[in-house]
Coordinates of C-alpha atoms in Angstrom, one line a residue:
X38 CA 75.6 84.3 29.7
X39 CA 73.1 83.2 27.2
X40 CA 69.5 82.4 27.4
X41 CA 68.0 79.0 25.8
X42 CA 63.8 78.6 25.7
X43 CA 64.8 75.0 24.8
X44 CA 62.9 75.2 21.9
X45 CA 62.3 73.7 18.0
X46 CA 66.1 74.3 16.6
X47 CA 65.7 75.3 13.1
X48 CA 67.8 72.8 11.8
X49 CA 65.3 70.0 12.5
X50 CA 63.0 72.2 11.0
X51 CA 64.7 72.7 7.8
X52 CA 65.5 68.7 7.5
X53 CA 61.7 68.1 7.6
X54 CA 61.0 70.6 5.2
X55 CA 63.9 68.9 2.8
X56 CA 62.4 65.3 4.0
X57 CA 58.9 66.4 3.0
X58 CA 59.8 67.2 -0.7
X59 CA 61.9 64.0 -1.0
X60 CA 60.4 60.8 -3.0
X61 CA 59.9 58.6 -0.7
X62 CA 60.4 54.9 -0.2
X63 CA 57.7 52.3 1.3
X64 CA 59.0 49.8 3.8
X65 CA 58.5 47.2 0.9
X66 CA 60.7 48.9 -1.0
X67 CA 57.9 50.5 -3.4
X68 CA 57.3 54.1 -4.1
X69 CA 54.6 55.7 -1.3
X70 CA 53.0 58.4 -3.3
X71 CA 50.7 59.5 -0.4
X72 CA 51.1 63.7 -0.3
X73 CA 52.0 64.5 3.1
X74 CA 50.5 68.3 2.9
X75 CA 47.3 66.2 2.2
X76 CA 45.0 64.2 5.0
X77 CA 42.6 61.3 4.3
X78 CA 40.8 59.0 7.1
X79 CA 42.9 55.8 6.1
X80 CA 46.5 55.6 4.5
X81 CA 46.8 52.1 4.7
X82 CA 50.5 51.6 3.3
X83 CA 52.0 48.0 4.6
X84 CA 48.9 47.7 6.4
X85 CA 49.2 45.5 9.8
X86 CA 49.3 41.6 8.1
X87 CA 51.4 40.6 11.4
X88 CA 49.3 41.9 14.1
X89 CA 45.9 40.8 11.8
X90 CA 47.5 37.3 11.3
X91 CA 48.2 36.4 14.9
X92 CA 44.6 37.9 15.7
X93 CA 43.0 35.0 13.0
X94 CA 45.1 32.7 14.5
X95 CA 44.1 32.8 18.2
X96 CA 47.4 33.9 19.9
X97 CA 48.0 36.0 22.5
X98 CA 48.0 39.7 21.1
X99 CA 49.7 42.7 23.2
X100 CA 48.2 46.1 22.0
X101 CA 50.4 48.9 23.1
X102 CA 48.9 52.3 23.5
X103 CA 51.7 55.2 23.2
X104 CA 50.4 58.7 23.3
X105 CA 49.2 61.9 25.6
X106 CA 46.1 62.6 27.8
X107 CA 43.3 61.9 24.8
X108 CA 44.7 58.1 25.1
X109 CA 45.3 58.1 28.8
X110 CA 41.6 59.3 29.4
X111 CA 39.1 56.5 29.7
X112 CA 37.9 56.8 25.5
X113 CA 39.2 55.8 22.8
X114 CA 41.8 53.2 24.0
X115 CA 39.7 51.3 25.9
X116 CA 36.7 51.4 23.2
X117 CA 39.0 50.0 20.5
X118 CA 40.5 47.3 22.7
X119 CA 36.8 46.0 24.0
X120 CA 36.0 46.0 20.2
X121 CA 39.0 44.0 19.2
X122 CA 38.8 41.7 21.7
X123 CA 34.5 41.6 20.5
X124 CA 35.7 41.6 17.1
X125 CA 38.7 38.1 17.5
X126 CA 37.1 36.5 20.6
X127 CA 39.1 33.2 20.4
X128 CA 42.3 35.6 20.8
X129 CA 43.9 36.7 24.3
X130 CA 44.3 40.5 24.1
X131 CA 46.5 42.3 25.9
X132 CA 46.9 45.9 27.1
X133 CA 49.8 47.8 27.4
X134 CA 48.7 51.2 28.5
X135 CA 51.6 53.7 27.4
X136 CA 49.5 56.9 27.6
X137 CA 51.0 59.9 29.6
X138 CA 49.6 63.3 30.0
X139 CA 51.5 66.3 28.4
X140 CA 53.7 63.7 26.4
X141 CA 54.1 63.5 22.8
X142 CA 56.4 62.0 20.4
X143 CA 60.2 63.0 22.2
X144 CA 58.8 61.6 25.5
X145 CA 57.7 58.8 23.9
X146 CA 61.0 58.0 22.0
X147 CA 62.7 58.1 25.4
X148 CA 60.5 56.2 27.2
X149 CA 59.5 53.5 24.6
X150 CA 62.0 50.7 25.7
X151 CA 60.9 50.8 29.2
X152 CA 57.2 51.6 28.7
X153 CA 56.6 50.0 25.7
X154 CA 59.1 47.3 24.2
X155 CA 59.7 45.8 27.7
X156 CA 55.8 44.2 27.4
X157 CA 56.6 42.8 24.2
X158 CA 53.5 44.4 21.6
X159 CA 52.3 43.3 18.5
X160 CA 50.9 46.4 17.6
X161 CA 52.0 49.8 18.9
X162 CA 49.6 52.7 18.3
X163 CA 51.4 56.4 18.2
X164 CA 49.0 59.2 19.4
X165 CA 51.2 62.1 19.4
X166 CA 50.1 65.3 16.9
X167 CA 48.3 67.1 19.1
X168 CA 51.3 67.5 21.7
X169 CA 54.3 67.6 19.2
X170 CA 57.3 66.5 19.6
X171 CA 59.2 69.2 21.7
X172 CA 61.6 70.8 18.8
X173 CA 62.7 67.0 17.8
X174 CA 59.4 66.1 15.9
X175 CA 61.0 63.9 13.0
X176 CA 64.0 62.7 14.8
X177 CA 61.5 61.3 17.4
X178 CA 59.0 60.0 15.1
X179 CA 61.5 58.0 13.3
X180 CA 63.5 56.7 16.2
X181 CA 60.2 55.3 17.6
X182 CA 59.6 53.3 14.7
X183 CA 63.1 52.2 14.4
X184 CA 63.7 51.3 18.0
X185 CA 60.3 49.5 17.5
X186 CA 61.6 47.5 14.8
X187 CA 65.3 46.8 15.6
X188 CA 63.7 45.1 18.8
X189 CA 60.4 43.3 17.3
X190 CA 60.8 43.6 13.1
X191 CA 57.2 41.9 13.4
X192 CA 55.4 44.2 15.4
X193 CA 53.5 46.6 13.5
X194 CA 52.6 50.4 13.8
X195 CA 49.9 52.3 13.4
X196 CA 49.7 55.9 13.5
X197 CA 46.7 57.6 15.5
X198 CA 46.1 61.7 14.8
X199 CA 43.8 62.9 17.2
X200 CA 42.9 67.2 16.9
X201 CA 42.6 70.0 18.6
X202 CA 40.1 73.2 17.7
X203 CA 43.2 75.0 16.3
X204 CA 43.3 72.4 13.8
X205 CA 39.7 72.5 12.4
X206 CA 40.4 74.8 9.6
X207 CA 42.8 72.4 7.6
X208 CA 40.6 70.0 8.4
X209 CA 38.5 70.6 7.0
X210 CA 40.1 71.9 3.9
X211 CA 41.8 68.6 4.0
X212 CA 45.2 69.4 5.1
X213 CA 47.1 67.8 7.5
X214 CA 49.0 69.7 9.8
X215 CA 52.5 70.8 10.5
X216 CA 53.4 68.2 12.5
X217 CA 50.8 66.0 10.7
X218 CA 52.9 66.3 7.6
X219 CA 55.9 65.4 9.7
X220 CA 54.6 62.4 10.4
X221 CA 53.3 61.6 7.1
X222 CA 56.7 62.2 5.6
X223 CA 58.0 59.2 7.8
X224 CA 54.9 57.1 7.4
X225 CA 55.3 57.3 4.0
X226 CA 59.3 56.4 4.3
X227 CA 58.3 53.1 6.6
X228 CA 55.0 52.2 4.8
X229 CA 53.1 53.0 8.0
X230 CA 49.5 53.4 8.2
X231 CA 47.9 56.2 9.3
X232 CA 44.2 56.9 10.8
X233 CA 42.9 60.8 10.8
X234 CA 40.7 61.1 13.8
X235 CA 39.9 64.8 12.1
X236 CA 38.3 64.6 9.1
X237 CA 34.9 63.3 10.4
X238 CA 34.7 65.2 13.4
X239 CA 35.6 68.4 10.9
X240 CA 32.8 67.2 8.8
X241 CA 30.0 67.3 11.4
X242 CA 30.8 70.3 12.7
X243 CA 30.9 72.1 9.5
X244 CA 27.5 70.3 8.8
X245 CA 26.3 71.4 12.0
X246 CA 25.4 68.3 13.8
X247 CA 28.5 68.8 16.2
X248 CA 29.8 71.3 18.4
X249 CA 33.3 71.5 19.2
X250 CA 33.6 73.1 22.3
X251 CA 31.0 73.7 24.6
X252 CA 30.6 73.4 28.7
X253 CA 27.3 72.1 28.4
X254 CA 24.9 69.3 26.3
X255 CA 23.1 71.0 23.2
X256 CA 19.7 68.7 22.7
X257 CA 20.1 67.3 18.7
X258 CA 24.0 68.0 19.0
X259 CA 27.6 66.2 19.8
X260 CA 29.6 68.0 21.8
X261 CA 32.6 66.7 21.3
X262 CA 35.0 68.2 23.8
X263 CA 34.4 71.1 26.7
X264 CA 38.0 72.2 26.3
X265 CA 38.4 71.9 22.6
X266 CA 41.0 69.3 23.2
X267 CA 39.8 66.4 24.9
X268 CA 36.8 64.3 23.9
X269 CA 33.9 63.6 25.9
X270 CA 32.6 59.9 25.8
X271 CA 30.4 60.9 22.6
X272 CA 33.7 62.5 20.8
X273 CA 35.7 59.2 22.3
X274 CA 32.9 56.7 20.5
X275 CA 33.2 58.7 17.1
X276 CA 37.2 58.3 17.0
X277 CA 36.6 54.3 18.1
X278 CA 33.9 54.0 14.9
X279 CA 36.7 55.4 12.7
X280 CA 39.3 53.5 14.0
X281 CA 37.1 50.4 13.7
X282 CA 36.1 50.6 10.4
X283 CA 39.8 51.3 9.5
X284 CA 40.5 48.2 11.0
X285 CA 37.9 46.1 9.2
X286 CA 39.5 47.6 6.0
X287 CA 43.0 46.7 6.6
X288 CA 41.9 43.3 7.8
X289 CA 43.1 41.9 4.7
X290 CA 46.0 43.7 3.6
X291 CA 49.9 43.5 3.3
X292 CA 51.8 40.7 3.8
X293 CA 53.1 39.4 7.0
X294 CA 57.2 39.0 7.9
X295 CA 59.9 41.2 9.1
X296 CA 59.9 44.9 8.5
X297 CA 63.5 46.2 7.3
X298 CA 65.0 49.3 8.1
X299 CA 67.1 51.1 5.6
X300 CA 69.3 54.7 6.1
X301 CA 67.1 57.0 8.1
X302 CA 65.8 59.9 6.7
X303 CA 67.0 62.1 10.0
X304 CA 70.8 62.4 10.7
X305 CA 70.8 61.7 14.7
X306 CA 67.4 60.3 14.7
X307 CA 65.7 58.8 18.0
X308 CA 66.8 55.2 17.8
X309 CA 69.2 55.3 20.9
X310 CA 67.4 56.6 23.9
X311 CA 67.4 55.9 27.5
X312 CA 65.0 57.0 30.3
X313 CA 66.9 56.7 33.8
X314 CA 66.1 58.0 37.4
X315 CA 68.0 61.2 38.6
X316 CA 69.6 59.1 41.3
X317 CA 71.9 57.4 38.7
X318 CA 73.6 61.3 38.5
X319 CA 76.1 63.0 40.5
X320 CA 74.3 65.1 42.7
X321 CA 75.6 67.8 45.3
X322 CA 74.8 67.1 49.1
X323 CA 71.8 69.3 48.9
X324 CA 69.2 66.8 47.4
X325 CA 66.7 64.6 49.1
X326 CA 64.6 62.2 48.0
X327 CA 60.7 62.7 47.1
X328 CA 58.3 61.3 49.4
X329 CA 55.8 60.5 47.0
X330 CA 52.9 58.9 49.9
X331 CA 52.9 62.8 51.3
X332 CA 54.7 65.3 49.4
X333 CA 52.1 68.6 48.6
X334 CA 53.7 69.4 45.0
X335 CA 54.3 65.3 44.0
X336 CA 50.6 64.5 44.8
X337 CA 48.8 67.7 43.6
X338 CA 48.5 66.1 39.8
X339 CA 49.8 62.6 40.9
X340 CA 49.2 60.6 38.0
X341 CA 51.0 62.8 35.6
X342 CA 53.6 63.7 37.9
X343 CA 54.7 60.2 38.9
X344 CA 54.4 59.0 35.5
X345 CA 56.7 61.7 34.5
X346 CA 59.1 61.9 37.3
X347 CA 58.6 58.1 38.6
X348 CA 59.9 59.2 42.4
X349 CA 63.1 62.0 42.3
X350 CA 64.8 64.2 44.6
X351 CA 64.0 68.0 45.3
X352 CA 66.2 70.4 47.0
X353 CA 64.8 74.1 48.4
X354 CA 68.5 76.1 47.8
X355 CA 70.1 77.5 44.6
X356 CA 73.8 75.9 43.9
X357 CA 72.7 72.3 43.9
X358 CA 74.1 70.3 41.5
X359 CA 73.3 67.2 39.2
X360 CA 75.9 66.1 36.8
X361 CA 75.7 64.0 33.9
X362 CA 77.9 62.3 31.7
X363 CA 76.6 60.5 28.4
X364 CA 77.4 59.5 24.8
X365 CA 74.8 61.3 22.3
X366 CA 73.6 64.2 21.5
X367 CA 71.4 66.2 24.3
X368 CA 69.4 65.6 27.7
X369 CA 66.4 66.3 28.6
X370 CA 64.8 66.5 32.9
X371 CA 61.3 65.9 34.5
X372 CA 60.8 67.9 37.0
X373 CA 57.8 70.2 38.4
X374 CA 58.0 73.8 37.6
X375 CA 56.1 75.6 40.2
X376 CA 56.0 79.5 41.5
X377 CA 57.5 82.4 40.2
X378 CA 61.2 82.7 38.7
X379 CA 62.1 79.4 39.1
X380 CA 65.7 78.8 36.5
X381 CA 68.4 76.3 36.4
X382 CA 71.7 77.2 34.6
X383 CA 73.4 74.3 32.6
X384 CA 77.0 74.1 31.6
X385 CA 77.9 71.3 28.7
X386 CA 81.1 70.5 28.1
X387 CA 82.5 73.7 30.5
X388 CA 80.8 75.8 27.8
X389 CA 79.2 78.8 28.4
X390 CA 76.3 78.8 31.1
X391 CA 73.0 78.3 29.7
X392 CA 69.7 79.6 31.6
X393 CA 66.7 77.8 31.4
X394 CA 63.1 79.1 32.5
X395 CA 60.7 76.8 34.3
X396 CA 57.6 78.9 35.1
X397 CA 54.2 77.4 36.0
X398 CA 52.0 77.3 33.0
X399 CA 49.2 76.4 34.8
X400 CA 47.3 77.0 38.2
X401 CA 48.1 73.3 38.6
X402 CA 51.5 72.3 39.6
X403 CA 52.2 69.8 36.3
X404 CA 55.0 68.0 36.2
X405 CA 57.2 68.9 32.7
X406 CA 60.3 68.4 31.3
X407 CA 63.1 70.3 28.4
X408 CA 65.7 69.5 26.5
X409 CA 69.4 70.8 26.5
X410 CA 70.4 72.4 22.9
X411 CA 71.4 69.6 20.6
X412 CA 74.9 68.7 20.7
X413 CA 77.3 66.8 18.2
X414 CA 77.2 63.4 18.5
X415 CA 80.1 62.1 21.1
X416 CA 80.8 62.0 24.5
X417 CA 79.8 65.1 26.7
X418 CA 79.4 66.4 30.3
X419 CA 76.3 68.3 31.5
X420 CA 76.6 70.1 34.5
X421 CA 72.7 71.7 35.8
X422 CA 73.0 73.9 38.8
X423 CA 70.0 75.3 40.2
X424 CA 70.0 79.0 40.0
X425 CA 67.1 81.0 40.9
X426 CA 64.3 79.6 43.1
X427 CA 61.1 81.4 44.7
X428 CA 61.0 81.7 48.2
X429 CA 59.3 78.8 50.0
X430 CA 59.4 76.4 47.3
X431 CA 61.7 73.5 46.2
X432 CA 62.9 72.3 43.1
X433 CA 61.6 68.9 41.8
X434 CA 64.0 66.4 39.5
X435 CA 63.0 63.0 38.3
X436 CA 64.4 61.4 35.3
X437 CA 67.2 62.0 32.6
X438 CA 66.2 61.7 29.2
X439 CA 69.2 60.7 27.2
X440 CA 69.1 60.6 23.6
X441 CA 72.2 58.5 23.2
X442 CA 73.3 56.6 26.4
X443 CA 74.6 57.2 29.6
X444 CA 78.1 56.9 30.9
X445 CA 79.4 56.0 34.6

């Protein structure tokens, strides 16, 4: 029996590094010379001439917001939508508030048609650095802005990179991060614009006139964050003046019409992904469903949780069963790792078992979810038994994540 930590495979790692040396096309078919190693506040590329256009003219504009707890928090996505809709009064702008704690881009690829493309945006903003993309950074990346596209070749993109303290130090030597350069690699590719959030924060506090971290006001200082990760209003208002003066900037730039998608740059990219609930699985007698008005472990962090899991079944002995049969290349499961020693065992394809961890991170029970190891593309069985559960506690199930799509 072999163990998996469900983590980054190395061959995703290796095709970024290739993709990151590659030339590199923009969307208009022009050469995007933009150095992804580099960072700079604005990398305007195609710019956003569709979602600016419909702005001028009046219409009804749907702004979707896609990212983790810094754009679920009450900051930067409602500052930049009140200044948009200051900014085009005589337009009618909509929210779609796609923002889900602990997520970055893999959720977000899986989730995007029923989150996202379902409310029909004009512009979708990606704010996902700062929580990765869970071992599948550039094949999630990409298949966001491709599923985006195939659906809506008019809507545009914008990326969003927000920062933690750990990334301070490139910063401020002006280099993007790991995933950073990910994502710049495929902005580049698309002719996406991107917005660094960093640089000015990284600039104040090297100058002194903001702290980072800090549980308590300093008088004649920003504290930006009490965690090192999450802004406080002050921190929120600095990323909405950068992200408004980016705006008035690319006001005025591209030109509007269809984007075209050419051969990705990641074999088994993103672009086909469904997110459906755990009932739609065989599952052994020993499941019940979630009471999510009462249930202790569902309500503790409820917003997360039924964002994540959406409703589920639990079950409180190992053996249970949930079987799942798609066409793709791996799953992933929400559920709510809580307690000590919690493992589920996972057979593909009547391979060899695979044991998966799920300890609690945290002294609060988050919900979470993990990926089965990649397969080859085609048609495959998944068989997840629970194996190992602490006494007293149940396990939590939710939703499949199925890069590819599911089969009866």
């Amino acid at each position: 029996m072999k163990s998996s930590s469900v983590c980054p495979l190395a061959i995703t790692v290796l095709i970024s590094l290739f993709a990151l040396t590659s030339v590199l096309r923009g969307n208009d078919g022009t050469v995007a010379e933009y150095d992804p190693a580099t960072t700079e506040e604005l990398r305007i590329r195609d710019g956003l001439p569709n979602f600016f256009a419909k702005l001028k003219a009046g219409q009804t504009v749907r702004i979707a917001y896609l990212g983790g707890s810094i754009t679920a928090a009450n900051g930067w996505r409602p500052k930049t939508l009140e200044w948009f809709k200051t900014q085009y009064p005589n337009a009618q702008i909509i929210e779609i508030n796609a923002a889900i704690s602990g997520t970055g881009s893999d959720y977000g690829a899986c989730r995007l048609e029923h989150d996202v493309l379902s409310k029909s945006p004009d512009l979708v903003f990606m704010e996902h650095r700062v929580n990765g993309g869970g071992g599948y950074e550039a094949k999630s990346v990409e298949g966001i802005i491709r599923q985006v596209w195939k659906k809506y070749p008019k809507t545009d993109i914008c990326l969003i990179y927000t920062l933690s303290q750990g990334m301070l130090k490139n910063m401020q030597a002006g280099r993007q991060t790991w995933f950073g350069k990910v994502m710049e690699t495929v902005a580049n590719a698309y002719g996406v614009p991107s917005i660094e959030l960093g640089l000015e924060i990284a600039k104040r506090e090297q100058a002194g006139s903001l702290i980072f971290k800090n549980d308590a006001p300093v008088p004649g200082k920003l504290v930006f964050s009490r965690d090192g990760v999450h802004p406080g209003d002050e921190g929120h208002e600095v990323y909405r003046q950068i992200i408004a003066r980016s705006m008035l900037t690319m006001h005025d730039k591209g030109h509007a019409g269809a984007h075209k998608l050419s051969e990705p740059l990641e074999a088994n990219c993103w672009e086909t992904t469904q997110l459906i609930p755990i009932t739609r699985a065989a599952l052994s007698s020993g499941w019940t469903p979630i009471d999510i008005k009462t249930d202790p472990v569902y309500r503790e962090s409820f917003g997360r949780t039924n964002a994540m899991l959406r409703g589920g079944v639990k079950c409180d002995q190992v053996g249970q069963t949930v079987t799942v049969k798609w066409r793709g290349t791996t799953l992933g499961f929400s559920d709510i790792p809580h307690g000590e020693g919690m493992e589920v065992e996972v057979i593909i394809d009547q391979g060899e078992p695979i044991t998966i961890k799920r300890p609690q991170r945290e002294k609060t029970r988050h919900a979470r979810f993990f990926y089965l190891p990649e397969q080859m593309p085609g048609e495959h069985t998944a068989v997840l038994r629970v194996s190992k559960l602490p006494a007293g506690h149940s396990y939590y199930l939710g939703q499949i994540l199925v890069i590819g799509t599911a089969l009866p």
